[in-house]
Amino acid sequence: MVKKVVTNVGQLVTPRGEQARSGEKMNRISILDDREILLEGGVIREIGKQGAFSRSLPEEVERIDAKGKPVLPGFVDPHTHFVFSGYRAEEFQARLEGKRYEEIAEEGGGIASSVRSNREASFSGLKEEAEGRLRSMVRFGVTSVEGKTGYGLDRETELKQLKVMTELDQETPVDISPTFLGAHSIPEKYANRREEYVDFVTEEVAPLAAERGAEFCDVFCDRGAFTVGESRKVLNRGKKLGLKPKIHADEIEATGGAKLAAEVDAISADHLLKASDEGLNRMKESSVIAVLLPITAFSLKESYARARYMIDHGLSVSLATDLNPGSCFSESIPLLFSLSTLYMEMTVEETITALTLNAAAAIDRADQVGTIESGKQGDFLILDAPNYQHLSYHMGVNLVERVVKRGETIWKKTGPNF
Ligand code: NIG
Ligand code: FE
């Protein structure tokens, strides 16, 4: 198998383990100076001191020179809606002028607007747009991405979104974990027949999604979306089909999504802006990962999720962009970093754990990615910065210089021409 060495790693920064870290353990990451990483067949074999491998291996063995810079695990984005067609800039403009996100939805915009454009989009057009977004995510150091359906709400379009993801997973170096989100919104056609729509999603579409590569089942459980009862039905049916439950919970109102997440043993509960102490406590008892999406709160001008409280109370917290055309049109890891450390009072180390190991755990991949340790995939990034603290300190700037996936460089910053 092909060997490779990453030399001159100034700072090797990584959490450790194959499971989500909770509470104070989120802050404990390993920071080692002057290291080398030995890769074999795209997998991390060993970590050693500078010179440990490069001195003894023959010259033909490829070297990746980190030039004394920090190296971190590839970031994992465990909650996105990156497969969509059609933009909603006019809604954003209306929000800038004072309209509320919910008002826009009530007037036929919001998710319904994306549903219309996704139904119209050709498969190849949708795929091309999604691939462009993946490329943009990779520049920020993201090497694994979760993506959701949910802009189709009919059989054909839900499966079209899913197929975009399964094909891009095969054809690009990025690992994509597809989630079935048929229960994202009640489509117009079913406006007065909610129960029928839930039956349609659970009986007609979910089985096909499970068959065609979906790994998780998600539901938007909130005021104006699905009730706790409806969400329970969707997630339990998904479980029977082998789809691991995830949930958009307590974003707009504390309707009981966090508690339901615990009840159905969800792998994660996401958003949680309004989650109650009791809901969070139940999540902790059932080891449900809290996936927080601060760019959405920023974009909607809502209060941030209570990350500090969650970590101090022993939960596992992860972070994601929530990239989507409506409530959060951003795939920016630098922005996510700033909001996490400045406005959610997470430490830089906790933020790194949240975006690597805990994010990998939120998509059930923590045995393969999320840390730089022997046996894990060779997914990492080199930062153009003197140390990892610059991820928070140097605000809003992409510090990623090189992104490596399974030992192969998939993106590299090219310098200016002067
Ligand atoms: O995760 N919260 C629910 N749904 C999506 C956004 C939907 C949209 O506006 O298109 C979210 O934020
Ligand atoms: Fe979402």
XYZ file of N, CA and C in Angstrom, residues 11 42 112 171 240 365 407:
21
model
N 2.160 21.996 14.873
C 1.231 21.694 15.981
C 0.239 20.660 15.475
N -4.065 5.766 2.410
C -5.063 6.778 2.769
C -5.510 6.728 4.217
N -41.535 26.338 0.971
C -42.411 26.099 -0.187
C -41.797 26.663 -1.470
N -18.654 10.065 -6.562
C -17.859 10.723 -7.598
C -16.914 11.805 -7.098
N -37.629 1.688 11.925
C -37.989 0.334 11.467
C -37.377 0.047 10.103
N -19.925 8.460 12.275
C -18.675 8.139 11.587
C -17.450 8.309 12.495
N -5.616 10.851 2.495
C -4.215 10.963 2.086
C -3.969 11.742 0.809
